[in-house]
Tab-separated table of N, CA, C and O in Angstrom:
chain	number	residue	atom	x	y	z
A	28	HIS	N	114.000	109.753	37.184
A	28	HIS	CA	112.692	109.551	37.678
A	28	HIS	C	112.166	108.213	37.472
A	28	HIS	O	112.614	107.346	36.804
A	29	VAL	N	110.973	107.902	38.130
A	29	VAL	CA	110.410	106.648	38.086
A	29	VAL	C	109.724	106.461	36.466
A	29	VAL	O	109.079	107.456	35.994
A	30	GLN	N	109.992	105.280	36.025
A	30	GLN	CA	109.456	104.980	34.813
A	30	GLN	C	108.243	103.922	34.977
A	30	GLN	O	108.526	102.848	35.798
A	31	LEU	N	107.336	104.042	34.399
A	31	LEU	CA	106.187	102.929	34.482
A	31	LEU	C	105.677	102.596	33.005
A	31	LEU	O	105.489	103.449	32.051
A	32	VAL	N	105.529	101.330	32.880
A	32	VAL	CA	104.975	100.704	31.613
A	32	VAL	C	103.937	99.799	31.858
A	32	VAL	O	104.000	98.768	32.464
A	33	GLU	N	102.731	100.040	31.162
A	33	GLU	CA	101.600	99.332	31.213
A	33	GLU	C	101.502	98.234	30.097
A	33	GLU	O	102.081	98.506	29.008
A	34	SER	N	100.820	97.147	30.352
A	34	SER	CA	100.580	96.061	29.318
A	34	SER	C	99.407	95.267	29.651
A	34	SER	O	98.981	95.327	30.843
A	35	GLY	N	98.979	94.647	28.769
A	35	GLY	CA	97.817	93.696	29.004
A	35	GLY	C	96.509	94.094	28.521
A	35	GLY	O	95.552	93.376	28.554
A	36	GLY	N	96.384	95.286	27.885
A	36	GLY	CA	95.161	95.717	27.393
A	36	GLY	C	94.685	94.937	26.058
A	36	GLY	O	95.558	94.249	25.507
A	37	GLY	N	93.444	95.240	25.740
A	37	GLY	CA	92.960	94.427	24.542
A	37	GLY	C	91.479	94.546	24.445
A	37	GLY	O	90.807	95.448	25.150
A	38	SER	N	90.973	93.869	23.508
A	38	SER	CA	89.473	93.721	23.328
A	38	SER	C	88.919	92.602	23.747
A	38	SER	O	89.435	91.356	23.382
A	39	VAL	N	87.775	92.555	24.445
A	39	VAL	CA	87.233	91.477	25.208
A	39	VAL	C	85.659	91.583	25.243
A	39	VAL	O	85.191	92.725	25.249
A	40	GLN	N	84.952	90.432	25.056
A	40	GLN	CA	83.490	90.576	25.114
A	40	GLN	C	82.989	90.723	26.560
A	40	GLN	O	83.739	90.417	27.496
A	41	ALA	N	81.862	91.361	26.787
A	41	ALA	CA	81.291	91.580	28.059
A	41	ALA	C	81.329	90.172	28.816
A	41	ALA	O	80.977	89.183	28.295
A	42	GLY	N	81.583	90.317	30.125
A	42	GLY	CA	81.724	89.065	30.966
A	42	GLY	C	82.994	88.466	30.880
A	42	GLY	O	83.327	87.603	31.737
A	43	GLY	N	83.974	88.852	30.111
A	43	GLY	CA	85.359	88.357	30.041
A	43	GLY	C	86.326	89.015	30.981
A	43	GLY	O	85.845	89.839	31.753
A	44	SER	N	87.519	88.540	30.818
A	44	SER	CA	88.528	89.024	31.871
A	44	SER	C	89.841	89.523	31.150
A	44	SER	O	90.052	89.061	29.996
A	45	LEU	N	90.540	90.533	31.707
A	45	LEU	CA	91.819	90.822	31.321
A	45	LEU	C	92.696	91.219	32.576
A	45	LEU	O	92.153	91.497	33.626
A	46	ARG	N	93.957	91.047	32.372
A	46	ARG	CA	94.909	91.381	33.525
A	46	ARG	C	95.958	92.420	32.939
A	46	ARG	O	96.684	92.105	32.084
A	47	LEU	N	95.969	93.496	33.529
A	47	LEU	CA	96.804	94.595	33.319
A	47	LEU	C	98.042	94.452	34.309
A	47	LEU	O	97.893	94.141	35.398
A	48	SER	N	99.214	94.834	33.715
A	48	SER	CA	100.458	94.950	34.472
A	48	SER	C	101.013	96.110	34.272
A	48	SER	O	101.092	96.712	33.259
A	49	CYS	N	101.778	96.537	35.378
A	49	CYS	CA	102.566	97.825	35.253
A	49	CYS	C	103.960	97.571	35.857
A	49	CYS	O	103.899	97.152	37.092
A	50	VAL	N	104.965	97.745	35.219
A	50	VAL	CA	106.298	97.556	35.659
A	50	VAL	C	106.846	98.876	35.925
A	50	VAL	O	106.836	99.742	35.100
A	51	VAL	N	107.356	99.013	37.228
A	51	VAL	CA	107.824	100.228	37.692
A	51	VAL	C	109.417	100.140	37.823
A	51	VAL	O	110.010	99.099	38.320
A	52	SER	N	110.054	101.126	37.405
A	52	SER	CA	111.577	101.128	37.362
A	52	SER	C	112.271	101.222	38.749
A	52	SER	O	113.491	100.808	38.934
A	53	GLY	N	111.648	101.886	39.780
A	53	GLY	CA	112.161	101.862	41.084
A	53	GLY	C	111.135	101.560	42.049
A	53	GLY	O	109.979	101.299	41.897
A	54	PHE	N	111.603	101.450	43.470
A	54	PHE	CA	110.768	101.087	44.487
A	54	PHE	C	109.842	102.278	44.784
A	54	PHE	O	110.335	103.446	45.023
A	55	VAL	N	108.508	101.933	44.823
A	55	VAL	CA	107.535	102.856	45.357
A	55	VAL	C	106.453	102.040	46.166
A	55	VAL	O	106.369	100.826	46.062
A	56	ASN	N	105.801	102.820	47.020
A	56	ASN	CA	104.844	102.164	48.038
A	56	ASN	C	103.465	102.377	47.621
A	56	ASN	O	102.512	101.632	47.902
A	57	CYS	N	103.207	103.394	46.757
A	57	CYS	CA	101.829	103.895	46.427
A	57	CYS	C	101.587	103.622	44.995
A	57	CYS	O	102.345	104.522	44.164
A	58	MET	N	100.739	102.827	44.533
A	58	MET	CA	100.412	102.710	43.095
A	58	MET	C	98.938	102.723	42.844
A	58	MET	O	98.198	102.138	43.609
A	59	GLY	N	98.585	103.423	41.844
A	59	GLY	CA	97.192	103.511	41.580
A	59	GLY	C	96.991	103.198	39.950
A	59	GLY	O	97.802	103.325	39.114
A	60	TRP	N	95.777	102.725	39.705
A	60	TRP	CA	95.184	102.471	38.367
A	60	TRP	C	94.084	103.540	38.028
A	60	TRP	O	93.195	103.653	38.852
A	61	PHE	N	94.098	104.242	36.949
A	61	PHE	CA	93.164	105.068	36.490
A	61	PHE	C	92.710	104.681	35.162
A	61	PHE	O	93.375	104.008	34.413
A	62	ARG	N	91.498	105.343	34.798
A	62	ARG	CA	90.968	105.075	33.436
A	62	ARG	C	90.390	106.420	32.880
A	62	ARG	O	89.935	107.206	33.655
A	63	GLN	N	90.395	106.560	31.623
A	63	GLN	CA	89.901	107.753	31.008
A	63	GLN	C	89.292	107.484	29.714
A	63	GLN	O	89.871	106.832	28.878
A	64	VAL	N	88.086	108.124	29.479
A	64	VAL	CA	87.380	108.083	28.256
A	64	VAL	C	87.653	109.397	27.665
A	64	VAL	O	87.505	110.554	28.340
A	65	SER	N	87.573	109.531	26.295
A	65	SER	CA	87.913	110.866	25.752
A	65	SER	C	86.605	111.878	26.128
A	65	SER	O	85.492	111.325	26.045
A	66	GLY	N	86.997	112.921	26.495
A	66	GLY	CA	86.020	113.988	26.923
A	66	GLY	C	85.647	113.961	28.404
A	66	GLY	O	84.790	114.741	28.896
A	67	LYS	N	86.086	112.884	29.090
A	67	LYS	CA	85.820	112.837	30.606
A	67	LYS	C	87.113	112.866	31.393
A	67	LYS	O	88.226	112.727	30.832
A	68	GLU	N	86.902	113.146	32.597
A	68	GLU	CA	87.975	113.237	33.494
A	68	GLU	C	88.575	111.836	33.889
A	68	GLU	O	87.907	110.892	33.791
A	69	ARG	N	89.814	111.840	34.187
A	69	ARG	CA	90.393	110.685	34.575
A	69	ARG	C	89.821	110.130	35.979
A	69	ARG	O	89.774	110.924	36.924
A	70	GLU	N	89.593	108.842	35.923
A	70	GLU	CA	88.697	108.207	37.197
A	70	GLU	C	89.617	107.285	37.816
A	70	GLU	O	90.420	106.360	37.247
A	71	GLY	N	89.756	107.442	39.160
A	71	GLY	CA	90.477	106.411	39.912
A	71	GLY	C	89.867	105.045	39.923
A	71	GLY	O	88.645	104.931	40.158
A	72	VAL	N	90.519	103.907	39.720
A	72	VAL	CA	89.914	102.655	39.649
A	72	VAL	C	90.275	101.854	40.820
A	72	VAL	O	89.412	101.239	41.558
A	73	ALA	N	91.534	101.729	41.122
A	73	ALA	CA	92.054	101.008	42.150
A	73	ALA	C	93.415	101.505	42.673
A	73	ALA	O	94.102	102.063	41.782
A	74	ALA	N	93.737	101.228	43.936
A	74	ALA	CA	95.116	101.614	44.251
A	74	ALA	C	95.516	100.711	45.462
A	74	ALA	O	94.786	99.996	46.046
A	75	ILE	N	96.863	100.713	45.655
A	75	ILE	CA	97.411	99.959	46.651
A	75	ILE	C	98.636	100.602	47.370
A	75	ILE	O	99.465	101.257	46.755
A	76	TYR	N	98.589	100.477	48.788
A	76	TYR	CA	99.720	100.973	49.482
A	76	TYR	C	100.557	99.660	49.814
A	76	TYR	O	100.242	99.002	50.807
A	77	THR	N	101.687	99.379	49.189
A	77	THR	CA	102.413	98.202	49.208
A	77	THR	C	102.960	98.086	50.669
A	77	THR	O	103.213	96.892	51.219
A	78	GLY	N	103.467	99.169	51.209
A	78	GLY	CA	104.048	99.173	52.547
A	78	GLY	C	103.240	98.550	53.557
A	78	GLY	O	103.637	97.824	54.497
A	79	GLY	N	101.846	98.846	53.611
A	79	GLY	CA	100.969	98.423	54.596
A	79	GLY	C	99.977	97.388	54.046
A	79	GLY	O	99.120	96.776	54.993
A	80	GLY	N	100.005	97.100	52.770
A	80	GLY	CA	98.948	96.202	52.148
A	80	GLY	C	97.613	96.617	51.997
A	80	GLY	O	96.732	95.825	51.528
A	81	SER	N	97.284	97.938	52.225
A	81	SER	CA	95.980	98.406	52.007
A	81	SER	C	95.682	98.496	50.496
A	81	SER	O	96.452	98.932	49.773
A	82	THR	N	94.462	98.225	50.205
A	82	THR	CA	93.918	98.327	48.927
A	82	THR	C	92.608	99.137	48.722
A	82	THR	O	91.871	99.187	49.792
A	83	TYR	N	92.371	99.908	47.700
A	83	TYR	CA	91.262	100.791	47.512
A	83	TYR	C	90.634	100.534	46.055
A	83	TYR	O	91.380	100.327	45.121
A	84	TYR	N	89.358	100.701	46.014
A	84	TYR	CA	88.543	100.391	44.904
A	84	TYR	C	87.417	101.385	44.606
A	84	TYR	O	86.860	101.716	45.614
A	85	ALA	N	87.199	101.845	43.395
A	85	ALA	CA	85.989	102.539	43.105
A	85	ALA	C	84.890	101.616	43.253
A	85	ALA	O	84.885	100.519	43.139
A	86	ASP	N	83.761	102.261	43.724
A	86	ASP	CA	82.465	101.507	43.944
A	86	ASP	C	82.127	100.676	42.649
A	86	ASP	O	81.672	99.583	42.673
A	87	SER	N	82.274	101.204	41.524
A	87	SER	CA	82.020	100.637	40.165
A	87	SER	C	82.616	99.373	39.920
A	87	SER	O	82.217	98.581	39.039
A	88	VAL	N	83.836	99.134	40.621
A	88	VAL	CA	84.539	97.930	40.176
A	88	VAL	C	84.768	96.968	41.343
A	88	VAL	O	85.298	95.981	41.248
A	89	LYS	N	84.336	97.362	42.539
A	89	LYS	CA	84.338	96.428	43.760
A	89	LYS	C	83.685	95.061	43.394
A	89	LYS	O	82.628	95.059	42.891
A	90	GLY	N	84.468	94.061	43.781
A	90	GLY	CA	83.971	92.614	43.506
A	90	GLY	C	84.367	92.171	42.263
A	90	GLY	O	84.193	90.850	41.983
A	91	ARG	N	84.802	92.995	41.313
A	91	ARG	CA	85.063	92.458	39.963
A	91	ARG	C	86.625	92.662	39.634
A	91	ARG	O	87.155	91.867	39.016
A	92	PHE	N	87.272	93.753	40.116
A	92	PHE	CA	88.706	94.024	39.955
A	92	PHE	C	89.494	93.801	41.128
A	92	PHE	O	89.004	93.906	42.222
A	93	THR	N	90.769	93.284	40.969
A	93	THR	CA	91.569	93.048	42.135
A	93	THR	C	93.013	93.700	41.875
A	93	THR	O	93.543	93.325	40.748
A	94	ILE	N	93.595	94.534	42.579
A	94	ILE	CA	94.807	95.105	42.427
A	94	ILE	C	95.812	94.223	43.315
A	94	ILE	O	95.498	93.858	44.496
A	95	SER	N	97.003	93.954	42.905
A	95	SER	CA	98.024	93.308	43.584
A	95	SER	C	99.352	93.752	43.302
A	95	SER	O	99.736	94.415	42.240
A	96	HIS	N	100.348	93.375	44.086
A	96	HIS	CA	101.736	93.869	43.947
A	96	HIS	C	102.657	92.600	44.060
A	96	HIS	O	102.456	91.758	44.941
A	97	ASP	N	103.568	92.491	43.140
A	97	ASP	CA	104.585	91.510	43.138
A	97	ASP	C	105.970	92.082	43.282
A	97	ASP	O	106.504	92.757	42.381
A	98	SER	N	106.398	92.005	44.561
A	98	SER	CA	107.718	92.669	44.916
A	98	SER	C	108.908	92.178	44.189
A	98	SER	O	109.868	92.940	43.871
A	99	ALA	N	108.879	90.921	43.841
A	99	ALA	CA	110.060	90.215	43.118
A	99	ALA	C	110.190	90.679	41.718
A	99	ALA	O	111.227	90.939	41.109
A	100	LYS	N	109.131	90.951	41.092
A	100	LYS	CA	109.042	91.511	39.717
A	100	LYS	C	108.945	92.957	39.695
A	100	LYS	O	108.861	93.619	38.592
A	101	ASN	N	108.596	93.649	40.783
A	101	ASN	CA	108.460	94.971	40.858
A	101	ASN	C	107.211	95.509	39.943
A	101	ASN	O	107.420	96.495	39.169
A	102	THR	N	106.135	94.858	39.965
A	102	THR	CA	105.121	95.019	39.084
A	102	THR	C	103.737	95.156	40.064
A	102	THR	O	103.649	94.647	41.084
A	103	VAL	N	102.823	95.991	39.452
A	103	VAL	CA	101.461	96.074	39.947
A	103	VAL	C	100.559	95.506	38.953
A	103	VAL	O	100.592	96.060	37.815
A	104	SER	N	99.639	94.773	39.351
A	104	SER	CA	98.533	94.265	38.409
A	104	SER	C	97.315	94.586	38.762
A	104	SER	O	96.900	94.817	39.915
A	105	LEU	N	96.363	94.562	37.736
A	105	LEU	CA	95.005	94.887	37.931
A	105	LEU	C	94.227	93.620	37.198
A	105	LEU	O	94.235	93.643	35.886
A	106	GLN	N	93.693	92.790	37.975
A	106	GLN	CA	92.890	91.607	37.410
A	106	GLN	C	91.479	92.147	37.189
A	106	GLN	O	90.837	92.461	38.200
A	107	MET	N	90.934	92.189	36.037
A	107	MET	CA	89.614	92.626	35.783
A	107	MET	C	88.757	91.467	35.434
A	107	MET	O	88.958	90.880	34.191
A	108	ASN	N	87.707	91.122	36.129
A	108	ASN	CA	86.771	90.115	35.743
A	108	ASN	C	85.405	90.620	35.533
A	108	ASN	O	85.161	91.806	35.968
A	109	SER	N	84.507	89.809	34.876
A	109	SER	CA	83.279	90.297	34.611
A	109	SER	C	83.120	91.712	33.965
A	109	SER	O	82.159	92.518	34.410
A	110	LEU	N	83.812	91.799	33.038
A	110	LEU	CA	84.020	93.257	32.329
A	110	LEU	C	82.705	93.520	31.618
A	110	LEU	O	81.977	92.752	31.155
A	111	LYS	N	82.377	94.878	31.760
A	111	LYS	CA	81.350	95.508	31.136
A	111	LYS	C	81.629	96.466	30.099
A	111	LYS	O	82.768	97.001	30.177
A	112	PRO	N	80.728	96.932	29.143
A	112	PRO	CA	81.158	97.911	28.215
A	112	PRO	C	81.624	99.197	28.922
A	112	PRO	O	82.290	99.793	28.218
A	113	GLU	N	80.967	99.525	29.959
A	113	GLU	CA	81.366	100.855	30.569
A	113	GLU	C	82.636	100.770	31.108
A	113	GLU	O	83.264	101.774	31.596
A	114	ASP	N	83.345	99.624	31.240
A	114	ASP	CA	84.823	99.624	31.514
A	114	ASP	C	85.722	99.969	30.406
A	114	ASP	O	86.960	100.158	30.724
A	115	THR	N	85.230	100.195	29.197
A	115	THR	CA	86.005	100.545	28.166
A	115	THR	C	86.704	101.969	28.441
A	115	THR	O	85.994	102.833	28.737
A	116	ALA	N	87.946	101.989	28.259
A	116	ALA	CA	88.788	103.164	28.536
A	116	ALA	C	90.293	102.997	28.363
A	116	ALA	O	90.715	101.865	28.055
A	117	MET	N	91.067	104.095	28.261
A	117	MET	CA	92.459	103.891	28.429
A	117	MET	C	92.743	103.822	29.801
A	117	MET	O	92.344	104.620	30.656
A	118	TYR	N	93.577	102.858	30.214
A	118	TYR	CA	93.912	102.618	31.596
A	118	TYR	C	95.355	102.973	31.785
A	118	TYR	O	96.181	102.548	31.127
A	119	TYR	N	95.686	103.702	32.965
A	119	TYR	CA	96.949	104.202	33.162
A	119	TYR	C	97.443	103.726	34.572
A	119	TYR	O	96.527	103.741	35.587
A	120	CYS	N	98.601	103.460	34.816
A	120	CYS	CA	99.055	103.232	36.212
A	120	CYS	C	99.906	104.439	36.545
A	120	CYS	O	100.459	105.238	35.678
A	121	ALA	N	99.807	104.703	37.819
A	121	ALA	CA	100.574	105.994	38.378
A	121	ALA	C	101.109	105.649	39.788
A	121	ALA	O	100.770	104.745	40.476
A	122	THR	N	102.106	106.538	40.144
A	122	THR	CA	102.670	106.392	41.425
A	122	THR	C	103.085	107.609	42.007
A	122	THR	O	103.117	108.706	41.276
A	123	VAL	N	103.337	107.681	43.284
A	123	VAL	CA	103.711	108.893	43.961
A	123	VAL	C	104.756	108.540	45.073
A	123	VAL	O	104.529	107.586	45.782
A	124	ARG	N	105.849	109.332	45.164
A	124	ARG	CA	106.667	109.001	46.287
A	124	ARG	C	106.455	110.013	47.423
A	124	ARG	O	106.385	111.273	47.182
A	125	ALA	N	106.347	109.531	48.602
A	125	ALA	CA	105.932	110.397	49.707
A	125	ALA	C	106.536	109.804	50.997
A	125	ALA	O	106.793	108.580	51.138
A	126	PRO	N	106.583	110.569	52.087
A	126	PRO	CA	107.137	110.080	53.303
A	126	PRO	C	106.093	108.972	53.881
A	126	PRO	O	104.997	109.096	53.627
A	127	PRO	N	106.627	108.047	54.590
A	127	PRO	CA	105.618	107.020	55.127
A	127	PRO	C	104.597	107.515	55.803
A	127	PRO	O	103.438	106.941	55.906
A	128	THR	N	104.797	108.610	56.768
A	128	THR	CA	103.813	109.132	57.528
A	128	THR	C	102.617	109.658	56.752
A	128	THR	O	101.523	109.468	57.004
A	129	TRP	N	102.927	110.238	55.559
A	129	TRP	CA	101.886	110.787	54.666
A	129	TRP	C	101.136	109.571	54.064
A	129	TRP	O	99.882	109.616	53.975
A	130	MET	N	101.770	108.577	53.756
A	130	MET	CA	101.148	107.375	53.152
A	130	MET	C	100.191	106.775	54.159
A	130	MET	O	99.070	106.460	53.687
A	131	ARG	N	100.594	106.697	55.322
A	131	ARG	CA	99.583	106.115	56.322
A	131	ARG	C	98.559	106.890	56.595
A	131	ARG	O	97.421	106.471	56.942
A	132	ARG	N	98.734	108.203	56.786
A	132	ARG	CA	97.763	109.149	57.262
A	132	ARG	C	96.844	109.803	56.142
A	132	ARG	O	95.674	109.953	56.312
A	133	GLU	N	97.360	109.915	54.876
A	133	GLU	CA	96.692	110.698	53.888
A	133	GLU	C	96.206	109.908	52.574
A	133	GLU	O	95.363	110.121	51.962
A	134	TYR	N	97.007	108.892	52.344
A	134	TYR	CA	96.924	108.211	50.911
A	134	TYR	C	95.494	107.602	50.918
A	134	TYR	O	94.813	107.597	49.776
A	135	GLY	N	94.862	106.947	51.941
A	135	GLY	CA	93.693	106.426	51.892
A	135	GLY	C	92.507	107.393	51.497
A	135	GLY	O	91.574	106.965	51.126
A	136	GLY	N	92.756	108.661	51.744
A	136	GLY	CA	91.815	109.700	51.496
A	136	GLY	C	92.033	110.445	50.172
A	136	GLY	O	91.293	111.173	49.802
A	137	ARG	N	93.201	109.959	49.509
A	137	ARG	CA	93.555	110.728	48.386
A	137	ARG	C	93.883	109.909	47.132
A	137	ARG	O	94.281	110.353	46.057
A	138	TRP	N	93.730	108.569	47.222
A	138	TRP	CA	94.208	107.699	46.282
A	138	TRP	C	93.493	107.855	44.976
A	138	TRP	O	94.043	107.686	43.775
A	139	TYR	N	92.221	108.325	44.976
A	139	TYR	CA	91.398	108.407	43.764
A	139	TYR	C	91.510	109.761	43.087
A	139	TYR	O	90.874	109.888	41.960
A	140	ASP	N	92.360	110.654	43.598
A	140	ASP	CA	92.517	111.921	42.924
A	140	ASP	C	93.768	111.955	42.230
A	140	ASP	O	94.808	111.588	42.623
A	141	SER	N	93.625	112.167	40.879
A	141	SER	CA	94.793	111.965	39.909
A	141	SER	C	95.958	113.003	40.170
A	141	SER	O	97.158	112.725	39.998
A	142	ALA	N	95.530	114.208	40.960
A	142	ALA	CA	96.464	115.137	41.356
A	142	ALA	C	97.529	114.555	42.406
A	142	ALA	O	98.501	115.291	42.697
A	143	THR	N	97.103	113.420	43.125
A	143	THR	CA	97.993	112.888	44.005
A	143	THR	C	99.397	112.295	43.487
A	143	THR	O	100.366	112.408	44.052
A	144	TYR	N	99.219	111.911	42.248
A	144	TYR	CA	100.282	111.212	41.493
A	144	TYR	C	101.298	112.090	40.738
A	144	TYR	O	100.858	113.082	40.092
A	145	THR	N	102.479	111.712	40.744
A	145	THR	CA	103.568	112.473	40.100
A	145	THR	C	104.206	111.820	38.918
A	145	THR	O	104.862	112.423	38.013
A	146	SER	N	103.861	110.493	38.723
A	146	SER	CA	104.481	109.700	37.467
A	146	SER	C	103.389	108.897	36.988
A	146	SER	O	102.733	108.162	37.698
A	147	TRP	N	103.414	108.702	35.706
A	147	TRP	CA	102.324	108.107	34.949
A	147	TRP	C	102.854	107.287	33.846
A	147	TRP	O	103.899	107.618	33.265
A	148	GLY	N	102.319	106.077	33.459
A	148	GLY	CA	102.638	105.393	32.383
A	148	GLY	C	101.898	105.881	31.215
A	148	GLY	O	101.226	106.842	31.172
A	149	GLN	N	102.118	105.252	29.966
A	149	GLN	CA	101.621	105.846	28.722
A	149	GLN	C	100.210	105.313	28.370
A	149	GLN	O	99.629	105.910	27.530
A	150	GLY	N	99.794	104.336	29.177
A	150	GLY	CA	98.395	103.874	28.996
A	150	GLY	C	98.258	102.639	28.135
A	150	GLY	O	99.119	102.340	27.221
A	151	THR	N	97.131	101.893	28.474
A	151	THR	CA	96.930	100.654	27.726
A	151	THR	C	95.441	100.628	27.421
A	151	THR	O	94.681	100.775	28.429
A	152	GLN	N	94.929	100.479	26.331
A	152	GLN	CA	93.601	100.493	25.971
A	152	GLN	C	92.961	99.176	26.172
A	152	GLN	O	93.187	98.113	25.891
A	153	VAL	N	91.662	99.361	26.811
A	153	VAL	CA	90.839	98.245	27.191
A	153	VAL	C	89.462	98.551	26.505
A	153	VAL	O	88.864	99.458	26.708
A	154	THR	N	89.042	97.506	25.639
A	154	THR	CA	87.762	97.684	24.984
A	154	THR	C	86.948	96.483	25.332
A	154	THR	O	87.307	95.346	25.011
A	155	VAL	N	85.608	96.722	25.757
A	155	VAL	CA	84.631	95.757	26.126
A	155	VAL	C	83.427	95.808	25.215
A	155	VAL	O	82.852	96.852	25.269
A	156	SER	N	83.276	94.867	24.528
A	156	SER	CA	82.020	94.834	23.590
A	156	SER	C	80.959	93.769	24.025
A	156	SER	O	79.882	93.934	23.659
């Protein structure tokens, strides 16, 4: 099965930046970043459909976070700028394998739902003070 490994988390002051990376063991077209605080549900942050180049963002991070894909390194990154204390969470990358038709027709409306994904990384902690 697909293996995912996140890195890049850490502690940063408000207004600072971090770049998270997720290395995936196999080729996938749909990748998402989620975050979770203890006691709360997992929240979709950003996602990318690499086959078509479409990106998706939660309203709370639009204009501050950027998701990107590097096919040569088989990684998906999340550049986080202007960080706020409310961004503090454990961040996870996730992926799902699906037919191209499903990706084109359905992924845009389901990227933010954690139930969409079948493979998850172990998480990396981001703390903003």
